[in-house]
mmCIF file of C-alpha atoms and ligand atoms in Angstrom:
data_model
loop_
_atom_site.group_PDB
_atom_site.id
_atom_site.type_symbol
_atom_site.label_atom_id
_atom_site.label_comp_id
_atom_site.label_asym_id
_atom_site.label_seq_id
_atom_site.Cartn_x
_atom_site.Cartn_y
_atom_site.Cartn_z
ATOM 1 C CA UNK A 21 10.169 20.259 -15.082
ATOM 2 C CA UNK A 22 8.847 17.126 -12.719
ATOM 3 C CA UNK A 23 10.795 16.836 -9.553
ATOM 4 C CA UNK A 24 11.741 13.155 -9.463
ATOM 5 C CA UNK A 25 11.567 11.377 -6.230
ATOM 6 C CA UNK A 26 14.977 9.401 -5.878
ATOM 7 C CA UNK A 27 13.952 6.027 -4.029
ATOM 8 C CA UNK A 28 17.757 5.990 -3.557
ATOM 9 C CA UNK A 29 18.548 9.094 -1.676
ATOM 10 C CA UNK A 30 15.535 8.685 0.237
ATOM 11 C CA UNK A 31 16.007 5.325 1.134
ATOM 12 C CA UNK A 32 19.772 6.642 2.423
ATOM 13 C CA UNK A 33 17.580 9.174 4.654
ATOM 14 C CA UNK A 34 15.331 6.437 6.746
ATOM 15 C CA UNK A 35 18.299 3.794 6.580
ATOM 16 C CA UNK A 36 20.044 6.587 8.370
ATOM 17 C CA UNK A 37 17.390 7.270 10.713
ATOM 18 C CA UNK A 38 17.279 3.284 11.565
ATOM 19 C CA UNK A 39 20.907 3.233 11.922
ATOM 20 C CA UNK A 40 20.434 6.463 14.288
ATOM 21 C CA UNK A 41 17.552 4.274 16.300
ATOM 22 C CA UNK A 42 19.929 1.001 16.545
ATOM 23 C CA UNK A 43 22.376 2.956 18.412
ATOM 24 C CA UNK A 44 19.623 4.635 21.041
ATOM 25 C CA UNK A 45 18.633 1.327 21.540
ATOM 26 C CA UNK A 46 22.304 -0.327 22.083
ATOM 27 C CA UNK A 47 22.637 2.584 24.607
ATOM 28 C CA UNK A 48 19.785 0.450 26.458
ATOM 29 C CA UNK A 49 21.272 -2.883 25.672
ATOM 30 C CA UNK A 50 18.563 -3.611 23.391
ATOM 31 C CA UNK A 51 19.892 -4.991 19.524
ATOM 32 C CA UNK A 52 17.049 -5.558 17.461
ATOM 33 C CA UNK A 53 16.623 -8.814 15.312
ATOM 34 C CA UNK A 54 15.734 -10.236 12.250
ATOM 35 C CA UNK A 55 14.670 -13.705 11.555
ATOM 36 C CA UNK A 56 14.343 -14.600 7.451
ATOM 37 C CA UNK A 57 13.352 -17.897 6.352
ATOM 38 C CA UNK A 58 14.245 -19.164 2.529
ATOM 39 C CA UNK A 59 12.655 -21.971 1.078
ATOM 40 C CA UNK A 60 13.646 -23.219 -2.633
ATOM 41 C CA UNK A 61 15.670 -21.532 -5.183
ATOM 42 C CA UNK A 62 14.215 -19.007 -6.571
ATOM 43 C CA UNK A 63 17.173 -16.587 -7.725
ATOM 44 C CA UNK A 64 15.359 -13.702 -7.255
ATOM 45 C CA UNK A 65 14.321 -14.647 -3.732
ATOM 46 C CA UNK A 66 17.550 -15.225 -3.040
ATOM 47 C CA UNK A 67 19.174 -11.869 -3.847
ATOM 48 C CA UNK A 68 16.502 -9.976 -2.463
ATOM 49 C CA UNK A 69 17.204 -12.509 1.435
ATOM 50 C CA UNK A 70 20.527 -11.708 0.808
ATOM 51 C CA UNK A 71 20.349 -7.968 0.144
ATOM 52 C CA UNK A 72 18.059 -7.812 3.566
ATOM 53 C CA UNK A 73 20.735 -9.633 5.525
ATOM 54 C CA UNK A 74 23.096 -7.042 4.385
ATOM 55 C CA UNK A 75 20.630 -4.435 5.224
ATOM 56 C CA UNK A 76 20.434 -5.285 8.799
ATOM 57 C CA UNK A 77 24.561 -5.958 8.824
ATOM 58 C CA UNK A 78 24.838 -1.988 7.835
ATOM 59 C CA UNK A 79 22.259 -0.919 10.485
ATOM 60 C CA UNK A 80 23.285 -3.301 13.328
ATOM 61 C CA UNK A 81 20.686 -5.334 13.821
ATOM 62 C CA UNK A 82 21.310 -9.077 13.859
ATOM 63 C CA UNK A 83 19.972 -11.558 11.092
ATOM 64 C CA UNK A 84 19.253 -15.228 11.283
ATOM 65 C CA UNK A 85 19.002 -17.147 7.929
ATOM 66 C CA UNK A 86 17.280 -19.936 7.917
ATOM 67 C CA UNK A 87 17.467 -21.903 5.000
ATOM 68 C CA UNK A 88 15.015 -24.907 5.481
ATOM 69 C CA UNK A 89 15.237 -27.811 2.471
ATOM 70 C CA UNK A 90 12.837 -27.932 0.029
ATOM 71 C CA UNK A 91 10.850 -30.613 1.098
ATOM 72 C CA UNK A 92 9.741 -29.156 4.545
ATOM 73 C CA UNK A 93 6.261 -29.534 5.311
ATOM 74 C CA UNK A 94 3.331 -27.487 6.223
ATOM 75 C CA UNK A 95 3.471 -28.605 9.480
ATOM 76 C CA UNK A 96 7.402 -28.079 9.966
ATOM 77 C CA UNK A 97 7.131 -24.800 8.858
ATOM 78 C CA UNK A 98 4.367 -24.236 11.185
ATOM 79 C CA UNK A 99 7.085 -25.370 13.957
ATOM 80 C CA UNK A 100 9.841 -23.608 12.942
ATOM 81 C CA UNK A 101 7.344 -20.300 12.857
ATOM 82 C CA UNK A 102 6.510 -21.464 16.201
ATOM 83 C CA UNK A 103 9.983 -21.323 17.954
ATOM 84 C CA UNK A 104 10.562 -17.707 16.168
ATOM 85 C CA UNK A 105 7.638 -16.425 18.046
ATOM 86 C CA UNK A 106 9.414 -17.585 21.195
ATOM 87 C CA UNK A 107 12.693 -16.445 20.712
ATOM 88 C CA UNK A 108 13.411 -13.378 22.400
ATOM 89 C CA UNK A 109 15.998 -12.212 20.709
ATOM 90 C CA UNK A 110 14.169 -12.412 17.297
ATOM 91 C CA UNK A 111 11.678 -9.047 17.211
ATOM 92 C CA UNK A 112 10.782 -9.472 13.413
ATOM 93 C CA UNK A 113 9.852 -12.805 11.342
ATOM 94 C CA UNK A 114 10.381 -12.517 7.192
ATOM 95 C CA UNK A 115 8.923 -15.496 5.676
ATOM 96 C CA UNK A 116 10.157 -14.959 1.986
ATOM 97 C CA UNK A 117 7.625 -15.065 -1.058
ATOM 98 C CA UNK A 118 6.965 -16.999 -2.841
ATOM 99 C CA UNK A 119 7.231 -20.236 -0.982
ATOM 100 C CA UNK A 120 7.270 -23.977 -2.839
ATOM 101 C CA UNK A 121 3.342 -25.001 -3.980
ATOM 102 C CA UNK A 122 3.204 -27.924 -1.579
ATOM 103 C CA UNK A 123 3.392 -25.406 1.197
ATOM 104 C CA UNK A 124 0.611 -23.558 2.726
ATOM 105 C CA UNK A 125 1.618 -19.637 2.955
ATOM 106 C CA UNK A 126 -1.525 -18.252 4.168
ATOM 107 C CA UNK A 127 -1.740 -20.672 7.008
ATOM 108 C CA UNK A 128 2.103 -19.981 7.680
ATOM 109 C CA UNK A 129 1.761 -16.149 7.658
ATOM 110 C CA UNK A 130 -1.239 -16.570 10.007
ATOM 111 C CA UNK A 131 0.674 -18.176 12.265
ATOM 112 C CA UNK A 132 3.656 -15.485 12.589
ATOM 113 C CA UNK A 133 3.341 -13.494 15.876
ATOM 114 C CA UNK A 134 1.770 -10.127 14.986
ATOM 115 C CA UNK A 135 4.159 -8.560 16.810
ATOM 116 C CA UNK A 136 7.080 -9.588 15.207
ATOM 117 C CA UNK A 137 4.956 -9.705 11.751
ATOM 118 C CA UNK A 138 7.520 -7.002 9.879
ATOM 119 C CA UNK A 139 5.837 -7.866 6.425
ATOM 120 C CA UNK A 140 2.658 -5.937 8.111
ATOM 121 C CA UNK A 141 1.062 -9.018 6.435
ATOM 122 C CA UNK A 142 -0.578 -10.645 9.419
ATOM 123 C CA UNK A 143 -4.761 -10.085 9.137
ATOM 124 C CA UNK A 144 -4.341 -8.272 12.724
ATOM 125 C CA UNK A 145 -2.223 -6.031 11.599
ATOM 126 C CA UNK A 146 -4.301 -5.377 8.536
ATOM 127 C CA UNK A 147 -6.726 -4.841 10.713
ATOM 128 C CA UNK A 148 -5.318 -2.269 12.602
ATOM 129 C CA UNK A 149 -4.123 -0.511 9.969
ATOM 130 C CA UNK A 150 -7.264 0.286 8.929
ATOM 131 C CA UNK A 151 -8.909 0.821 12.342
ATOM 132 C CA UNK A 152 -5.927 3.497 12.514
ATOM 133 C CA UNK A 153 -4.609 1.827 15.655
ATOM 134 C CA UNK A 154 -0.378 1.427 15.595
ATOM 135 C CA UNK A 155 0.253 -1.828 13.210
ATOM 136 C CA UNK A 156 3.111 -2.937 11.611
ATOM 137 C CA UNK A 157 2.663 -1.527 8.226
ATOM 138 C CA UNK A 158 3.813 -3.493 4.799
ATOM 139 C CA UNK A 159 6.728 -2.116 3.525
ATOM 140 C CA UNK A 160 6.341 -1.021 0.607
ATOM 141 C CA UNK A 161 2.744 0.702 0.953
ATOM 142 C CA UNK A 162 4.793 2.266 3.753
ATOM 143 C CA UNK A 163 7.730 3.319 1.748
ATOM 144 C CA UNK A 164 5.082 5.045 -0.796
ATOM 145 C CA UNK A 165 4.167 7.353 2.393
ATOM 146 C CA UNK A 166 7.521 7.698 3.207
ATOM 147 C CA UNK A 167 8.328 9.423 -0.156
ATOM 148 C CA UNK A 168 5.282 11.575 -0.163
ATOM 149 C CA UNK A 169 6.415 12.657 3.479
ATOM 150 C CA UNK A 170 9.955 12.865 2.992
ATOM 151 C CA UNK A 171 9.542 15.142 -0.112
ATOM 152 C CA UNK A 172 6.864 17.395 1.808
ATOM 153 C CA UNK A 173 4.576 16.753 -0.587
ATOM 154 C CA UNK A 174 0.947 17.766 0.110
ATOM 155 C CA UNK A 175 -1.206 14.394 0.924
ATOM 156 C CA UNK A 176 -3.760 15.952 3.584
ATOM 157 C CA UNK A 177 -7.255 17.227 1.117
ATOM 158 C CA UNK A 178 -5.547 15.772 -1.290
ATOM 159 C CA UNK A 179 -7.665 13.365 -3.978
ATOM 160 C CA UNK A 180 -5.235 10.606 -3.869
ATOM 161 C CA UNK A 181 -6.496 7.375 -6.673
ATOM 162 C CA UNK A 182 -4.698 4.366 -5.886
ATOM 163 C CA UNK A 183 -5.006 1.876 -8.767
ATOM 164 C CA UNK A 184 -4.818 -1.874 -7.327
ATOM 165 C CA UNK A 185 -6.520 -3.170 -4.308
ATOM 166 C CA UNK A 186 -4.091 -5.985 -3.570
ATOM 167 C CA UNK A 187 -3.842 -6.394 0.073
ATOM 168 C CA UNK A 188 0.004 -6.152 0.028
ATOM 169 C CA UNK A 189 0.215 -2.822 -1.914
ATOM 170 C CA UNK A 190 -3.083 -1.282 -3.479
ATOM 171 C CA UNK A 191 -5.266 -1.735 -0.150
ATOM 172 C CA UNK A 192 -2.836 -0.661 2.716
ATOM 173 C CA UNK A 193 -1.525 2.314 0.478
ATOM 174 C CA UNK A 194 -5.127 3.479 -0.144
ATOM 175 C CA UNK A 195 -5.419 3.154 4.272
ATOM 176 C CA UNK A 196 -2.553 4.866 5.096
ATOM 177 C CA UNK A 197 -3.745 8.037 2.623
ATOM 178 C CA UNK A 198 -6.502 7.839 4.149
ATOM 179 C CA UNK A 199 -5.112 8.179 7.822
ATOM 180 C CA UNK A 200 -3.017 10.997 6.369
ATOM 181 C CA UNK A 201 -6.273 13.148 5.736
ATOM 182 C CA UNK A 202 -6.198 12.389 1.504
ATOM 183 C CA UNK A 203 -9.464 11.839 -0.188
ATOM 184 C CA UNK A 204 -8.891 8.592 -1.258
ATOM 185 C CA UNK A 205 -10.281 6.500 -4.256
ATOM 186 C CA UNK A 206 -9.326 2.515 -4.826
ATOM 187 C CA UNK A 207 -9.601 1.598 -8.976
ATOM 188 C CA UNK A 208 -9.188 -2.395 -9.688
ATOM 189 C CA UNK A 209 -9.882 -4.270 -13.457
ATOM 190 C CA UNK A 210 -13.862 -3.730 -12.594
ATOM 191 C CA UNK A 211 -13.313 0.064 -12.603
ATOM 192 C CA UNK A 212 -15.467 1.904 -15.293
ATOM 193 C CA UNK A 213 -13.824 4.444 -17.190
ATOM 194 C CA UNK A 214 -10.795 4.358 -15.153
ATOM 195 C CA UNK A 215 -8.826 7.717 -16.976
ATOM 196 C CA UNK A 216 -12.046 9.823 -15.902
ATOM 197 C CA UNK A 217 -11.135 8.687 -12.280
ATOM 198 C CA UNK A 218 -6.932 9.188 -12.666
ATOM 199 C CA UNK A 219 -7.282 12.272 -14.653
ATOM 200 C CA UNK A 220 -8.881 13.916 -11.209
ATOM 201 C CA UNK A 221 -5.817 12.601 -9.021
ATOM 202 C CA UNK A 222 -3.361 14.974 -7.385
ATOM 203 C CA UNK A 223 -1.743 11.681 -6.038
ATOM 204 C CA UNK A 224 -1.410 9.052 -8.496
ATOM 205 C CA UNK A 225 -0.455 5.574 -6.576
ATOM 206 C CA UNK A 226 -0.574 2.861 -10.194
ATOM 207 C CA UNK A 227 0.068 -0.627 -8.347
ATOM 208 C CA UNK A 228 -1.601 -2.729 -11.168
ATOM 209 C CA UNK A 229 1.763 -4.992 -12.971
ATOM 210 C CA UNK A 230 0.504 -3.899 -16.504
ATOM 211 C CA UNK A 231 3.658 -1.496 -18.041
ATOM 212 C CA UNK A 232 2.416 1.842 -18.739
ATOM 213 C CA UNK A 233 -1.112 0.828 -18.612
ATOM 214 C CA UNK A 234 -1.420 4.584 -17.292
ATOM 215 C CA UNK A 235 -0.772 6.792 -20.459
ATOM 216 C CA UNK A 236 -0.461 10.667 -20.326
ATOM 217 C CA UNK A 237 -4.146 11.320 -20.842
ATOM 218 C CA UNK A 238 -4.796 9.508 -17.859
ATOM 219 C CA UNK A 239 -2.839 12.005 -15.669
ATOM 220 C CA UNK A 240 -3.886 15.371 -14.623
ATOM 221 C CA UNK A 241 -0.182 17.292 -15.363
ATOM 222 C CA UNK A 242 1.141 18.605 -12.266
ATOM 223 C CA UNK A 243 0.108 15.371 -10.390
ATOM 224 C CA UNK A 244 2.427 13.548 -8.120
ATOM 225 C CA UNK A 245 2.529 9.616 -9.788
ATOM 226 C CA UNK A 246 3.727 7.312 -7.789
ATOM 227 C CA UNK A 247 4.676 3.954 -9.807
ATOM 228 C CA UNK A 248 4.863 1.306 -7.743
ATOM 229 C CA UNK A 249 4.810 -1.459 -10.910
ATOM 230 C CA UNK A 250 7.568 -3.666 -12.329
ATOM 231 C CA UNK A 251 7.355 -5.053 -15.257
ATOM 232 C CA UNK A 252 10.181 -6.504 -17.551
ATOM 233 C CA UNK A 253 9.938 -6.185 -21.249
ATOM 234 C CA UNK A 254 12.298 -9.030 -22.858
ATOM 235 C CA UNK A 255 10.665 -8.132 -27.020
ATOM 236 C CA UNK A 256 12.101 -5.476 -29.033
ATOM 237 C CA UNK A 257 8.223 -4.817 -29.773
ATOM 238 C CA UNK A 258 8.002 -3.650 -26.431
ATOM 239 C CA UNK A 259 10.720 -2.113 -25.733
ATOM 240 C CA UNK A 260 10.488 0.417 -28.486
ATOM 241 C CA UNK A 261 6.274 0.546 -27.694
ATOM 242 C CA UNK A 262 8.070 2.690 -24.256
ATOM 243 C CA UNK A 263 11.393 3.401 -24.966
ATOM 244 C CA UNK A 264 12.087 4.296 -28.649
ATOM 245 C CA UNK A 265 15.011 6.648 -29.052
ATOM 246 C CA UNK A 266 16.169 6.475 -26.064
ATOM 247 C CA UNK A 267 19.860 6.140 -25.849
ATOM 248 C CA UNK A 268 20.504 4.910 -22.000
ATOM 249 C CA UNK A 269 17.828 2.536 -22.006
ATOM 250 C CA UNK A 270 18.886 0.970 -25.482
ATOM 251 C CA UNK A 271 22.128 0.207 -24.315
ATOM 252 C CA UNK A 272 20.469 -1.345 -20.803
ATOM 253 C CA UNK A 273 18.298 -3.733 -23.146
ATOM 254 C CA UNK A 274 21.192 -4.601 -25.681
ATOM 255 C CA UNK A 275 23.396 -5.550 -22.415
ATOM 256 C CA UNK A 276 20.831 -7.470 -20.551
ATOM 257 C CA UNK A 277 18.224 -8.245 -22.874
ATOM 258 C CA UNK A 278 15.146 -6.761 -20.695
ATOM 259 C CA UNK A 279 14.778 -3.584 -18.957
ATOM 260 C CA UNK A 280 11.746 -2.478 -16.575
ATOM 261 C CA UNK A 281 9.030 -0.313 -17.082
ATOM 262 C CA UNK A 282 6.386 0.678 -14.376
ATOM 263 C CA UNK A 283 2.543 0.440 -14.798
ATOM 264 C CA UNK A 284 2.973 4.476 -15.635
ATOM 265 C CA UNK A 285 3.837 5.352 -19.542
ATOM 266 C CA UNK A 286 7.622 7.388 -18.553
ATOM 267 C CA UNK A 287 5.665 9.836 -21.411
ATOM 268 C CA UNK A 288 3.280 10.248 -18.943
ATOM 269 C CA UNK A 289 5.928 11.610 -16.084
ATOM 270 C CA UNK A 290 6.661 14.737 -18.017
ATOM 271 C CA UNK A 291 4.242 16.490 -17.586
ATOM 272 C CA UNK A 292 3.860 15.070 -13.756
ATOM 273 C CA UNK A 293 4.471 17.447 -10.566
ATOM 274 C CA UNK A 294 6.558 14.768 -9.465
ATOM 275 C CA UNK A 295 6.976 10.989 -9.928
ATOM 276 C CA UNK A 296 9.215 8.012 -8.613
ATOM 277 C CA UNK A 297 10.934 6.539 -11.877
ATOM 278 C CA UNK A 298 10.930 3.098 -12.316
ATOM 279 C CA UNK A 299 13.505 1.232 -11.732
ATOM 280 C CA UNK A 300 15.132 3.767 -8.639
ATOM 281 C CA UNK A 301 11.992 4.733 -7.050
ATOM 282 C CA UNK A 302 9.516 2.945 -4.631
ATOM 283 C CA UNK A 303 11.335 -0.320 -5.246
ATOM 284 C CA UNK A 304 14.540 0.767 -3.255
ATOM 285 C CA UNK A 305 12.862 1.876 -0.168
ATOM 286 C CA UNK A 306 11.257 -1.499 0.554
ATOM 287 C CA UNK A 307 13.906 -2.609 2.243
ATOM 288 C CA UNK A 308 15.151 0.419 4.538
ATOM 289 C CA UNK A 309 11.480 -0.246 5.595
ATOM 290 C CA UNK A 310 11.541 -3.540 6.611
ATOM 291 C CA UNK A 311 14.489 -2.238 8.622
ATOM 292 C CA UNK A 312 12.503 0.477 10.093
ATOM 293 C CA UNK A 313 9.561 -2.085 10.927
ATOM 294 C CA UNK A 314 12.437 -4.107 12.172
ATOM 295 C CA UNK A 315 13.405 -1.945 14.994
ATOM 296 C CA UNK A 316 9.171 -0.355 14.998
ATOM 297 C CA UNK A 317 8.714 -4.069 16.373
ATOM 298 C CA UNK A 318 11.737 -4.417 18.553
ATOM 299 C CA UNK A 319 10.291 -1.160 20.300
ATOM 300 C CA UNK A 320 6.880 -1.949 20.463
ATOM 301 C CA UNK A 321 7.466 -5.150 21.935
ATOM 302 C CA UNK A 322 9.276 -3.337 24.736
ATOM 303 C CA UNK A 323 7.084 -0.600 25.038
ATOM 304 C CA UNK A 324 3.746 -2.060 23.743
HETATM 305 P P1 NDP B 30 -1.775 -7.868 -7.917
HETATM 306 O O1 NDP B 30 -1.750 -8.631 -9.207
HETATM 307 O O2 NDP B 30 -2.010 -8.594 -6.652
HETATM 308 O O3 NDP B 30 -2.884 -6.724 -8.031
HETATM 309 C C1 NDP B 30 -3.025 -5.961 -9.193
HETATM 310 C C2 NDP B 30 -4.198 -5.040 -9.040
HETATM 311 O O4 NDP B 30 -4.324 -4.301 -10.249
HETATM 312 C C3 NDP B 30 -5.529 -5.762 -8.823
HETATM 313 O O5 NDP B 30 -6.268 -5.123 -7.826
HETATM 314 C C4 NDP B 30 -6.212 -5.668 -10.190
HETATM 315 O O6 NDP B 30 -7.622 -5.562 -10.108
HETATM 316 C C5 NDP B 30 -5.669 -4.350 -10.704
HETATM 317 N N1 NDP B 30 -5.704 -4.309 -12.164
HETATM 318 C C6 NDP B 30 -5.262 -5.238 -13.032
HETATM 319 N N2 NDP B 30 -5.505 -4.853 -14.307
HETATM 320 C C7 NDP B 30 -6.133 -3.656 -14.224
HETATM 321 C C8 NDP B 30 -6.645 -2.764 -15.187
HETATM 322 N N3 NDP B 30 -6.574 -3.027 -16.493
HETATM 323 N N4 NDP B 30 -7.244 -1.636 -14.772
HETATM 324 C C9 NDP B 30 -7.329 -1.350 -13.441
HETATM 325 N N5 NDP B 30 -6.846 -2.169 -12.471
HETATM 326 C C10 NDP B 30 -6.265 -3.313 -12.869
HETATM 327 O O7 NDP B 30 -0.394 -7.062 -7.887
HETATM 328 P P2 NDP B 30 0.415 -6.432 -6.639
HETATM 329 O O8 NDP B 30 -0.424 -5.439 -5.943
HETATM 330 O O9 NDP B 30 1.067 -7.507 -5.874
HETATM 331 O O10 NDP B 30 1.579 -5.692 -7.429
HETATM 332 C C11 NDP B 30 1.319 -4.646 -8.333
HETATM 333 C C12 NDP B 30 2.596 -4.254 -9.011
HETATM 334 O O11 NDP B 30 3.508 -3.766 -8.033
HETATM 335 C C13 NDP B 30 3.337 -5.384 -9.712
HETATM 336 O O12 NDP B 30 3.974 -4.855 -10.877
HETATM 337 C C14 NDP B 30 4.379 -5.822 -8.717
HETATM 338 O O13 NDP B 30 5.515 -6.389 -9.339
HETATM 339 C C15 NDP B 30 4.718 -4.512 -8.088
HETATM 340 N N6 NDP B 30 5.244 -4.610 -6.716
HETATM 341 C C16 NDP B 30 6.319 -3.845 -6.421
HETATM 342 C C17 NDP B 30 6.840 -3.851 -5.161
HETATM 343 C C18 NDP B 30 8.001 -2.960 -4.874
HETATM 344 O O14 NDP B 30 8.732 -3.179 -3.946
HETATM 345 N N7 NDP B 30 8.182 -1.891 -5.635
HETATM 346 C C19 NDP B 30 6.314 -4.718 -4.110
HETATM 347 C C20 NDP B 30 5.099 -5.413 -4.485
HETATM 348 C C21 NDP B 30 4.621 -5.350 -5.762
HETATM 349 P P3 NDP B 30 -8.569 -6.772 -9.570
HETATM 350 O O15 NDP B 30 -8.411 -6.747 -8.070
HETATM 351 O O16 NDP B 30 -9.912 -6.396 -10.024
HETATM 352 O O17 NDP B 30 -8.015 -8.018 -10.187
#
């Protein structure tokens, strides 16, 4: 029987530890702090903002919203970035995703201090990521480690085959296996015969937004499948294509219509070592890591 990898209960372990940290740090007068900016009104956007404010409420450390109008410019953004960097009582800056067209992200995200860069999406912090120096990791690349650690699972010798090379998942996952000793393969679209390459992985990372593109005879059983995908199927066609027969998730797409599927086939988790399930797996720990790399930051800046 596959071990399953609870993103929830793990997530309650390193929230812990973060609230644990907070409270060394009040000792020393120090509250760490959270700057995230919202532009627009994208609902999703907005619950996940809200859920991190709440995040840092739990774990004391302060949170300023900033909720900018829609028509801010470039160049006010640019600003506003500009007097976060300078504040000292702001240690980590969360520009949330996606940001209105008329508004340049990459030059924006440049222009966050690295320091207080707790995406980990700041090109200096990608870059010392993989010159193993100490960055400020993205979280959920970081959360995917966290699991694999947490769980004591094997990673050093391992062959680990991360499908995706996006830089905010497939490429810093595939760096940080690396720096934990793994052997580490990257598979993208231009991949030949990708299920010769996955079938030889002890650790499966899929970060690819295709549902279930990996099927059970792309998995070596025993493996440890880590599916970092979501994907929501809104046809019947598709839902019964993963979930025929099956009585919870029925009732989850009759209520709301869609449910979510992973870029792993769920057929393909039983016969899996272990495996994060999708939805409750690597999802959930995103945010207790921008937490950690919330108070990561507010220490490093002390104590660079
Ligand atoms: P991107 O679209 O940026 O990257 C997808 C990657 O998958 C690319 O490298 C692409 O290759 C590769 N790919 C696409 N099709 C295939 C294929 N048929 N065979 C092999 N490789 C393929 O996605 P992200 O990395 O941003 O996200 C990946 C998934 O993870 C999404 O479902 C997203 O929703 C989810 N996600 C989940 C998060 C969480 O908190 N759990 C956070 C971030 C993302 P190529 O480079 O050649 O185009």
């Amino acid at each position: 029987m596959a071990q399953i990898l609870d993103g929830a209960a793990l997530a309650a372990a390193i929230q812990h530890d973060v609230a644990e940290e907070v409270k060394q740090l009040a000792a020393r007068g120090i509250r760490p702090g959270l700057a995230a900016v919202l532009v627009g009104h994208v609902p999703a956007s907005q619950i996940y903002v809200r859920n991190k404010v709440q995040a840092c409420a739990e774990l004391g450390i302060s949170s300023d919203l900033l909720t900018p109008p829609d028509r801010i410019t470039t160049e006010e953004m640019l600003a506003l970035v500009d007097q976060l960097n300078r504040r000292d009582d702001i240690d980590g800056i969360l520009i949330q995703l996606p940001l209105p067209a008329h508004i340049d992200s990459k030059r924006l995200l440049d222009a966050i201090d690295p320091a207080k860069d707790v995406d980990g999406f700041h090109p200096v912090n990608s870059g010392r990521l993989l010159a193993g120096r100490p960055a400020l990791a993205p979280c959920t690349p970081a959360g995917v480690l966290e699991i694999l650690k947490r769980s004591h699972l094997p990673i050093a010798g391992q062959h680990a085959v991360v499908v995706g090379r996006s830089d905010i998942v497939g490429k810093p996952v595939a760096a940080l296996l690396l720096h934990a000793d793994a052997t580490v393969t990257i598979c993208h679209s231009k991949t030949r015969d990708l299920p010769s390459i996955t079938r030889q992985a002890d650790i499966l990372v899929a970060a690819i937004g295709r549902p279930g593109l990996i099927t059970p005879e792309m998995v070596k059983p025993g493996a440890t499948l880590l599916d970092v995908g979501i994907n929501r199927l809104t046809t019947r066609e598709a839902f019964d294509r993963f979930f025929q027969g099956n009585a919870q998730r029925e009732a989850a797409f009759a209520k709301r219509g869609s449910v979510i599927v992973g870029d792993i086939h769920p057929k393909a988790f039983e016969i899996a070592g272990a495996y994060t399930p999708v939805p409750g797996g690597v999802g959930l720990l995103t945010i207790a890591m921008l937490m950690a790399n919330t108070v990561r930051a507010a220490k490093m800046r002390r104590e660079p």
